[in-house]
PDB file of C-alpha atoms in Angstrom:
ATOM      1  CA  UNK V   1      13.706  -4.165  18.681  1.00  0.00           C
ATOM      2  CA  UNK V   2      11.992  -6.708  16.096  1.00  0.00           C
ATOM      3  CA  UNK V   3      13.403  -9.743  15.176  1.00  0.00           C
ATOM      4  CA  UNK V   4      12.342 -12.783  13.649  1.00  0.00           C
ATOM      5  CA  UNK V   5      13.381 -16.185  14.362  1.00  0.00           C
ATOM      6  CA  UNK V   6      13.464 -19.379  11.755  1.00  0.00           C
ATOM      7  CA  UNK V   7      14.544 -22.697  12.120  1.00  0.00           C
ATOM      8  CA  UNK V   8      18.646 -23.550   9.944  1.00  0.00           C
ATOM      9  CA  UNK V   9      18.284 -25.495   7.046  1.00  0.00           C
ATOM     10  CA  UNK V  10      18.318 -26.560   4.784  1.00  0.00           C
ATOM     11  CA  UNK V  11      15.338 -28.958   5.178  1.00  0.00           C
ATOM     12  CA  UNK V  12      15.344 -32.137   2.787  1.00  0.00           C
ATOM     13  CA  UNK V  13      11.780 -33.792   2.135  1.00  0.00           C
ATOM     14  CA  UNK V  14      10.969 -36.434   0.263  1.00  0.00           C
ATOM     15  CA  UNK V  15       8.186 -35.481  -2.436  1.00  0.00           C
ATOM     16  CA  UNK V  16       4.567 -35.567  -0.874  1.00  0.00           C
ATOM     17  CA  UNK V  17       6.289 -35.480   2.814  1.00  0.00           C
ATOM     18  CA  UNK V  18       4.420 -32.797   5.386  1.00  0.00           C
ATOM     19  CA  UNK V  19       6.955 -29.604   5.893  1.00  0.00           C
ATOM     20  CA  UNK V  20       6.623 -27.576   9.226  1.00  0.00           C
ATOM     21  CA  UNK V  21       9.187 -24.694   8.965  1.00  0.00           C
ATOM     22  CA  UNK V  22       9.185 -23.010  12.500  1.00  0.00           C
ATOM     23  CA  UNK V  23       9.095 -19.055  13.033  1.00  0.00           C
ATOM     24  CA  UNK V  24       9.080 -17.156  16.318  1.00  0.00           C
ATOM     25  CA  UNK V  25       8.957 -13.152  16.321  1.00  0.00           C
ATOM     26  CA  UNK V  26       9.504 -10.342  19.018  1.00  0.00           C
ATOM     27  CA  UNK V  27       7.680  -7.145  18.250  1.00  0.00           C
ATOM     28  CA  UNK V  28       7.052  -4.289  20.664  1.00  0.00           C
ATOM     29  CA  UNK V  29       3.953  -3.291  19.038  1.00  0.00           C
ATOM     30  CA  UNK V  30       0.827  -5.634  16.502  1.00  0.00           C
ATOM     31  CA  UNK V  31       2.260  -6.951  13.727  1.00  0.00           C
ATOM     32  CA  UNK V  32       1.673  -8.001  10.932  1.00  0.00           C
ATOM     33  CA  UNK V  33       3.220 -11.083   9.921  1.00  0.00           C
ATOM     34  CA  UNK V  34       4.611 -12.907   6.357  1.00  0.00           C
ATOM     35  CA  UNK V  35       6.318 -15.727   4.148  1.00  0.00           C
ATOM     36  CA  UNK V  36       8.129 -15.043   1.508  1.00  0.00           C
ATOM     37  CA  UNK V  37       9.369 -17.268  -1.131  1.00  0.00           C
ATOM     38  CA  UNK V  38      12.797 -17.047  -3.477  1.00  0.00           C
ATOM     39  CA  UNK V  39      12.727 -19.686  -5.962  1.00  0.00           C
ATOM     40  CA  UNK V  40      16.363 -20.570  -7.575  1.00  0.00           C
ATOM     41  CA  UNK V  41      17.719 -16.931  -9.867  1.00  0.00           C
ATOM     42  CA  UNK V  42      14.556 -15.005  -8.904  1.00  0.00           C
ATOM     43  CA  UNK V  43      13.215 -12.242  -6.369  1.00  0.00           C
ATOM     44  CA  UNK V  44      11.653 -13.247  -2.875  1.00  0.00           C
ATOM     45  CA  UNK V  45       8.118 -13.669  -4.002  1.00  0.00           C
ATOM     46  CA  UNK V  46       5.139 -13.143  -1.203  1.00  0.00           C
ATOM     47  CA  UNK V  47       3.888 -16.636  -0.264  1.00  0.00           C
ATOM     48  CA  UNK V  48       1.016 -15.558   2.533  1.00  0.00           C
ATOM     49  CA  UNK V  49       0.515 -13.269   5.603  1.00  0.00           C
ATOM     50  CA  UNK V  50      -1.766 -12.700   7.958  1.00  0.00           C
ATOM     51  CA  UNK V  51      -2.094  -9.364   9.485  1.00  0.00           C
ATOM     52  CA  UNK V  52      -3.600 -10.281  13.483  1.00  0.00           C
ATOM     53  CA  UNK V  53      -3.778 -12.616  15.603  1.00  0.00           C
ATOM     54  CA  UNK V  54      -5.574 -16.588  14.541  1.00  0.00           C
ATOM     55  CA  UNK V  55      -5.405 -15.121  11.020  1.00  0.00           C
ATOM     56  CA  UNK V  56      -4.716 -18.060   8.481  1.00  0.00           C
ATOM     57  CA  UNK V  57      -2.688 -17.155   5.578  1.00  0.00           C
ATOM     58  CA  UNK V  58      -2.793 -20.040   3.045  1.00  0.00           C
ATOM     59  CA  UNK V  59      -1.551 -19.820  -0.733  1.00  0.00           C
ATOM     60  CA  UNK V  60      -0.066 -22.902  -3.206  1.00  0.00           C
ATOM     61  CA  UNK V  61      -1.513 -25.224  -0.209  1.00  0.00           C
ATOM     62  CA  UNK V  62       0.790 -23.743   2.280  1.00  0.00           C
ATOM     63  CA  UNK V  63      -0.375 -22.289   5.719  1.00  0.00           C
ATOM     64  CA  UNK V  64       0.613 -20.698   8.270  1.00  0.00           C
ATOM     65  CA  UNK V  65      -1.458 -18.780  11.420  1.00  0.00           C
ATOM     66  CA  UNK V  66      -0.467 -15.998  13.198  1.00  0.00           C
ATOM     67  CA  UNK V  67      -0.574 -17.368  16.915  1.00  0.00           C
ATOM     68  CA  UNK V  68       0.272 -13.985  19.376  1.00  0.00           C
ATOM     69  CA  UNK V  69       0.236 -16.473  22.685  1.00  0.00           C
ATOM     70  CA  UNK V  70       3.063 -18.222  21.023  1.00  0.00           C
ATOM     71  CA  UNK V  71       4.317 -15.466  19.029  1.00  0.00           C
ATOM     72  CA  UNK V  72       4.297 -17.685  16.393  1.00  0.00           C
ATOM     73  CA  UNK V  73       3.929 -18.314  12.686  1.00  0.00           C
ATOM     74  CA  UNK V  74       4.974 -21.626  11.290  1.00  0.00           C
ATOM     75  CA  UNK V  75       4.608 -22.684   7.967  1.00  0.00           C
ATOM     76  CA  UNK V  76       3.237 -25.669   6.701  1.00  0.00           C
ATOM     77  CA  UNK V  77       2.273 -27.647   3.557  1.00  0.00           C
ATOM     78  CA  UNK V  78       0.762 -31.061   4.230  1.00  0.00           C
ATOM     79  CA  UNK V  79       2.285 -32.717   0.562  1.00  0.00           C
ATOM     80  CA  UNK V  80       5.210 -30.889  -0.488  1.00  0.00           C
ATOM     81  CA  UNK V  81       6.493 -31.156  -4.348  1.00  0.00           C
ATOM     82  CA  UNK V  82       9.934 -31.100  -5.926  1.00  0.00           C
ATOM     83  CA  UNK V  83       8.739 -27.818  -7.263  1.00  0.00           C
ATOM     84  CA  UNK V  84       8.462 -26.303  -3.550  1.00  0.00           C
ATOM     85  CA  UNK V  85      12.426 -26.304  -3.590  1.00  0.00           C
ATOM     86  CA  UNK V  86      13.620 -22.715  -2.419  1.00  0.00           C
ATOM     87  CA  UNK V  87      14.202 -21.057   0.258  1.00  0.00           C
ATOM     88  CA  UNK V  88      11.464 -19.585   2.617  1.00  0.00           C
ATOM     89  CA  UNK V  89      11.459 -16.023   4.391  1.00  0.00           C
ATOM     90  CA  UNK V  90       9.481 -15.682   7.332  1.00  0.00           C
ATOM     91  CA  UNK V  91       9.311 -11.663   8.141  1.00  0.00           C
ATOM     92  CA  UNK V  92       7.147  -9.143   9.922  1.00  0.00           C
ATOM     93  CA  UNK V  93       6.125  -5.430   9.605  1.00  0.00           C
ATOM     94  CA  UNK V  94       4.876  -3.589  12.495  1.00  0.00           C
ATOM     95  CA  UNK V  95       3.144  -0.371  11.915  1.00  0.00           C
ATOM     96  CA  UNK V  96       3.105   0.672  15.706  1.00  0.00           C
ATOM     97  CA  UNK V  97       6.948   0.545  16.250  1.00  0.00           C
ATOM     98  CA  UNK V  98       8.358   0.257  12.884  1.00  0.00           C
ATOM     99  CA  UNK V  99       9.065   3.064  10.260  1.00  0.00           C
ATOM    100  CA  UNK V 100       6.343   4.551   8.418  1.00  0.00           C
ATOM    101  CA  UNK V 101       8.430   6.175   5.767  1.00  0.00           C
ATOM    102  CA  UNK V 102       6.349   7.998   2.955  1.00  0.00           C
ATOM    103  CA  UNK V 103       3.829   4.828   2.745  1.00  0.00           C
ATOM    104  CA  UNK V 104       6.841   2.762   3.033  1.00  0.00           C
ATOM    105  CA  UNK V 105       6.879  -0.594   5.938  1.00  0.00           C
ATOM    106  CA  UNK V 106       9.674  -1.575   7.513  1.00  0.00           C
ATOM    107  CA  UNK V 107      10.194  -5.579   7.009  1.00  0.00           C
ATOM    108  CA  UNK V 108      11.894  -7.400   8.892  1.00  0.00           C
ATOM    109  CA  UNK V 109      13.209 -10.879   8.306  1.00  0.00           C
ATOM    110  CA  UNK V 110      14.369 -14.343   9.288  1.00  0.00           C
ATOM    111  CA  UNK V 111      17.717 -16.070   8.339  1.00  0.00           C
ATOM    112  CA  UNK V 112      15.846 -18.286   5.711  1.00  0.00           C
ATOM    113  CA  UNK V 113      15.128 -21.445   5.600  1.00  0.00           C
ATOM    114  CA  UNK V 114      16.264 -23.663   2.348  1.00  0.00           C
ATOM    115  CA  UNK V 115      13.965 -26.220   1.405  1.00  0.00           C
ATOM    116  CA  UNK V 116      15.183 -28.879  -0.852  1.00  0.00           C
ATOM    117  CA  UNK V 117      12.588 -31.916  -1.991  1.00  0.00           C
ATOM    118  CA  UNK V 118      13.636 -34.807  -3.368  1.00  0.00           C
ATOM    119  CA  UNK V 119      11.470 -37.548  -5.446  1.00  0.00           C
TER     120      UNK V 119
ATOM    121  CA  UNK P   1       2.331  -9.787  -9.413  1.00  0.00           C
ATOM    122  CA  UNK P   2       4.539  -6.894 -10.517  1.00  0.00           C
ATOM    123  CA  UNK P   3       8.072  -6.968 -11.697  1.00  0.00           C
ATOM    124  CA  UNK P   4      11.259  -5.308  -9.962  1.00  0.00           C
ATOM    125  CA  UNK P   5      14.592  -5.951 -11.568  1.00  0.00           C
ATOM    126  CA  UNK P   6      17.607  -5.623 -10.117  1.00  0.00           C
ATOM    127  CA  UNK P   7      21.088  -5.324 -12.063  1.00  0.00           C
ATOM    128  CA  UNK P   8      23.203  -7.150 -12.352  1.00  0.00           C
ATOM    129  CA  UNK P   9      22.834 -10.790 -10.956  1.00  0.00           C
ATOM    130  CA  UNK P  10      26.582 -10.941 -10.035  1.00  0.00           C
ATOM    131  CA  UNK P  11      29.435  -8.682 -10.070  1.00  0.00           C
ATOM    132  CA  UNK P  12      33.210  -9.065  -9.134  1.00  0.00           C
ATOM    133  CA  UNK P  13      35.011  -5.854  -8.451  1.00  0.00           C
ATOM    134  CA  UNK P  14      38.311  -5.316  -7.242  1.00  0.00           C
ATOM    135  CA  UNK P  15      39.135  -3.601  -3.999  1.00  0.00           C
ATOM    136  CA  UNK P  16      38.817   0.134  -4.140  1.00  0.00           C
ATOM    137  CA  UNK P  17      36.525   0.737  -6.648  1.00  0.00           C
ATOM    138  CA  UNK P  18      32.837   1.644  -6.747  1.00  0.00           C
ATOM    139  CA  UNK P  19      29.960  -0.554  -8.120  1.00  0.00           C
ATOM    140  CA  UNK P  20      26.809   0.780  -8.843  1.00  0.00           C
ATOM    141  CA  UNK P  21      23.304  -1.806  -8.558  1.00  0.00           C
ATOM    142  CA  UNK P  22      19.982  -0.348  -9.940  1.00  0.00           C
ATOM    143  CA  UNK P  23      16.465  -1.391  -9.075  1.00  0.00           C
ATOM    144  CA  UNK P  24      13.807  -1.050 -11.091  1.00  0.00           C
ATOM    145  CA  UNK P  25      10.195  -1.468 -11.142  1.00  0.00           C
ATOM    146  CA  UNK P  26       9.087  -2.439 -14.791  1.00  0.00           C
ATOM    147  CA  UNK P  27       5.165  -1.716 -14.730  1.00  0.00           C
ATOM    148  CA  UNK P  28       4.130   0.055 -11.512  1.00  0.00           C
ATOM    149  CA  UNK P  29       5.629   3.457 -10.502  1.00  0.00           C
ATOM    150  CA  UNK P  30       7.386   2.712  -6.918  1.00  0.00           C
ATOM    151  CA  UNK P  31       6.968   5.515  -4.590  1.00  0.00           C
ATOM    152  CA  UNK P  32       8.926   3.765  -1.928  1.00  0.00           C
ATOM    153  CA  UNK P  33      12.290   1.177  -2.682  1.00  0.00           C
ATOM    154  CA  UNK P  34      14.282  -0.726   0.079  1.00  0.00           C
ATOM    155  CA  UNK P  35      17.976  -1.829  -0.116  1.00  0.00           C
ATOM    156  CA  UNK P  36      18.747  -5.238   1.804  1.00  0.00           C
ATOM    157  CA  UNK P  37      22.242  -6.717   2.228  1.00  0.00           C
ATOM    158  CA  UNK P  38      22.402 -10.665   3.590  1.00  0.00           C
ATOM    159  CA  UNK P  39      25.385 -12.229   4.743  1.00  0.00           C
ATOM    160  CA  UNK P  40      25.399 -15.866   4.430  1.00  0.00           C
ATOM    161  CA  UNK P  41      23.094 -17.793   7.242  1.00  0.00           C
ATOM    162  CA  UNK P  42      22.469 -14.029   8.334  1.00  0.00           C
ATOM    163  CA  UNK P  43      18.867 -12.510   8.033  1.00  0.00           C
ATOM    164  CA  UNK P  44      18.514  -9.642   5.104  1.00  0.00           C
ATOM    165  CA  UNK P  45      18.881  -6.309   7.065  1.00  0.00           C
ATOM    166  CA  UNK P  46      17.624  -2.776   6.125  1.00  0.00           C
ATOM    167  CA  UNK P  47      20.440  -1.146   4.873  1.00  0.00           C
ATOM    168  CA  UNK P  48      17.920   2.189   3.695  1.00  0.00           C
ATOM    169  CA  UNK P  49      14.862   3.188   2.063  1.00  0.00           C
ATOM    170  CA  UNK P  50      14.686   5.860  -0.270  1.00  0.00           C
ATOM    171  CA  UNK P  51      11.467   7.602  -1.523  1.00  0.00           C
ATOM    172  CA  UNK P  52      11.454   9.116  -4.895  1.00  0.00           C
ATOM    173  CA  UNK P  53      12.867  12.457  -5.100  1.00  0.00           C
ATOM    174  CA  UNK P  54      14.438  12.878  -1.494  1.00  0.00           C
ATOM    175  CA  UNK P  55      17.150  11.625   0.281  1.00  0.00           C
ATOM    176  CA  UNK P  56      17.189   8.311   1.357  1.00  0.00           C
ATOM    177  CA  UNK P  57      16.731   7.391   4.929  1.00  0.00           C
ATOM    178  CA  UNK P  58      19.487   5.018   6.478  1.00  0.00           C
ATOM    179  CA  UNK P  59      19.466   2.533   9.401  1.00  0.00           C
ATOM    180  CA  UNK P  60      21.496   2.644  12.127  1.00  0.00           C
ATOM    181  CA  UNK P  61      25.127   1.886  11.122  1.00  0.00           C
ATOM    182  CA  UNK P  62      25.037   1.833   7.679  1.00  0.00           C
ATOM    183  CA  UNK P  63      27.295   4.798   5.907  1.00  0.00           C
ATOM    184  CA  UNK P  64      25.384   6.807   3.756  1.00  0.00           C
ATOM    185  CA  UNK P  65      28.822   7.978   2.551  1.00  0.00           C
ATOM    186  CA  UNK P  66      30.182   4.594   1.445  1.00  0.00           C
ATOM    187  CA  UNK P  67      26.448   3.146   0.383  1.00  0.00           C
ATOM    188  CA  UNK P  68      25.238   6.225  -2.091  1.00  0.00           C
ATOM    189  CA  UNK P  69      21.430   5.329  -2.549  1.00  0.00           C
ATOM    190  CA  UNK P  70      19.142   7.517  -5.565  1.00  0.00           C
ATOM    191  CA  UNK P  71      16.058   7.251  -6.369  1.00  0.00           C
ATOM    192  CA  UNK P  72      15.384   9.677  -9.298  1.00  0.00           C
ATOM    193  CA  UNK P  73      12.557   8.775 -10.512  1.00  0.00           C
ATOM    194  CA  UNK P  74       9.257   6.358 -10.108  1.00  0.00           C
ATOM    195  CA  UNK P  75      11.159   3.008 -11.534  1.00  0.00           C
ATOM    196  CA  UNK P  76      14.539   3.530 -10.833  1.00  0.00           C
ATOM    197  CA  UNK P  77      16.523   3.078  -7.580  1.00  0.00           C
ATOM    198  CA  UNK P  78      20.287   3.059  -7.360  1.00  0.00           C
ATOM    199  CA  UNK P  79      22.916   1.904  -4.700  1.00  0.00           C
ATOM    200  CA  UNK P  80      26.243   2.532  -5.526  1.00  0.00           C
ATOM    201  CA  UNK P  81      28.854   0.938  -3.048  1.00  0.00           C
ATOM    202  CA  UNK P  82      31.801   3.195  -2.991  1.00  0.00           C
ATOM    203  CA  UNK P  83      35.348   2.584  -2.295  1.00  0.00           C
ATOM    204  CA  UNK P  84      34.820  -0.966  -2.550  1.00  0.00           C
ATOM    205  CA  UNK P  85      36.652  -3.677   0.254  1.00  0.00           C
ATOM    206  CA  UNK P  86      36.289  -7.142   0.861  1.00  0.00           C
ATOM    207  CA  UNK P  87      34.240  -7.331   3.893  1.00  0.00           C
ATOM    208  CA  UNK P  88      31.790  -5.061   1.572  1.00  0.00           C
ATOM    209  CA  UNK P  89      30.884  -8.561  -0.387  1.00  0.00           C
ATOM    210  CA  UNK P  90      26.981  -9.594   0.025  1.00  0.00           C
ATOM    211  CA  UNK P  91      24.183 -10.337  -1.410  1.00  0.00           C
ATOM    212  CA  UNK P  92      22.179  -7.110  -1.968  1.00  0.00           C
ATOM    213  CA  UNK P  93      18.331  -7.296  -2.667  1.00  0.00           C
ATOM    214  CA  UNK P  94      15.971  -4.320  -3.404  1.00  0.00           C
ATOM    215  CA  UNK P  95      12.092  -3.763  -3.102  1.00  0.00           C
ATOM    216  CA  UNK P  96       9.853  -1.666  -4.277  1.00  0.00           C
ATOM    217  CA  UNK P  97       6.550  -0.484  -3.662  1.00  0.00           C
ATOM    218  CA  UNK P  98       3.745   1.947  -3.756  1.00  0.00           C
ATOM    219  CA  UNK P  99       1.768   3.051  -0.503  1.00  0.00           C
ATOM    220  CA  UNK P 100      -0.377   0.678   1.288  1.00  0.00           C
ATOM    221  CA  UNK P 101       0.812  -2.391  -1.146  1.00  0.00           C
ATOM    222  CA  UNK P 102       3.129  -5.360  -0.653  1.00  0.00           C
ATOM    223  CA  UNK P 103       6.734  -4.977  -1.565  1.00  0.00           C
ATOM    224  CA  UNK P 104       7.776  -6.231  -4.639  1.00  0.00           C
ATOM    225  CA  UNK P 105      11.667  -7.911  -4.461  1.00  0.00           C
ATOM    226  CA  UNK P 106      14.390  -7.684  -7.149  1.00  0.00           C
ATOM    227  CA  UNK P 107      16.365 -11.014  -7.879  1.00  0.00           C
ATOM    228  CA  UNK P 108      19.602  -9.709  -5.988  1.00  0.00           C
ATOM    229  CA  UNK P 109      22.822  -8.690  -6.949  1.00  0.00           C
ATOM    230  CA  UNK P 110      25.785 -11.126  -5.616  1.00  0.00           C
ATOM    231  CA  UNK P 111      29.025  -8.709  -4.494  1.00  0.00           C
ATOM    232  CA  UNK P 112      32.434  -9.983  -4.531  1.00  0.00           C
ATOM    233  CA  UNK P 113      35.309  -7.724  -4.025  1.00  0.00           C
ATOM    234  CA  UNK P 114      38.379  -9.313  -4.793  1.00  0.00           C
TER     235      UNK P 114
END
């Protein structure tokens, strides 16, 4: 079946530090591919996606491209903030071999990665 | 972006009785919601989806009977875990959405049964 892959955390930066969070996916069929975001109390929040392959998602000056060779999708943010502290979902939804249920997607996640920046 | 929230934040419930969690989306109408539960350094799995006025649709090994899921209406999702036990403590996160947009997440409800 699917399954996503992320690097543990949590990751401590140093403010304006370059973040690389890894992601790695198996997926039987083409899909699509995204980050989500859960900042401290709140709801994971999209961050980007990219729905095929050398697609560039970029949003809040992070990117992350959707390499198939590599079946990759690593995020990264070349000056991170204290304000980037949270904890990063990488996920994917795959149209051919997931569950189309009434319009719904099936997502399916990584373990998270907590980010924690520091001044 | 649009609004889903999820109540409560945290609940405590002692072993054998039921909890209910609602979902709601505040100002779209959510044809489709999603139930996660995450165990700690554990990816959020699927527990079910549920589309407004049917039954909801479980993943494999997930007990419909202990995990009641309704979805009345447009904005309103419930999960109710039944019968409560320990190894029944999570964190449970709903989405929402309509067809062909993004899924909108809830904040998550914490579960400890004591």
């Amino acid at each position: 079946g699917d399954s996503v892959t992320q690097m543990e955390g949590p990751v401590t930066l140093s403010e304006e530090a370059f973040l690389t969070i890894n992601c790695t996916y198996t997926a039987t069929g083409y899909p699509s591919l995204f980050w989500y975001v859960q900042y401290p109390g709140e709801g994971l929040q999209l961050l980007l996606k990219a729905t095929k392959a050398d697609d560039k998602g970029s949003n809040k000056g992070f990117e992350a491209t959707y390499r198939k060779e590599t079946t990759s999708f690593h995020l990264e943010k070349g000056s991170v903030q204290v304000s980037d502290s949270a904890v990063y979902f990488c996920a994917l939804s795959d149209l051919r071999s997931g569950r189309l249920t009434g319009g719904g997607n099936k997502l399916t996640f990584g373990t998270g990665t907590q980010l924690k920046v520091e001044l | 972006g649009a609004v889903v929230s999820q109540h409560p934040s945290r609940v405590i419930c002692k072993s054998g009785t039921s909890v209910k969690i609602e979902c709601r989306s505040l100002d779209f109408q959510a044809t489709t919601m999603f139930w996660y539960r995450q165990f700690p350094k554990q990816s959020l799995m699927l527990m079910a989806t549920s589309n407004e006025g049917s039954k909801a649709t479980y993943e494999q090994g997930v007990e419909k009977d202990k995990f009641l899921i309704n979805h009345a209406s447009l904005t309103l999702s419930t999960l109710t875990v039944t019968s409560a036990h320990p190894e029944d403590s999570s964190f449970y996160i709903c989405s929402a959405k309509t067809p062909y947009a993004e899924a909108f997440f809830g904040q998550g409800t914490r579960l400890t049964v004591v």
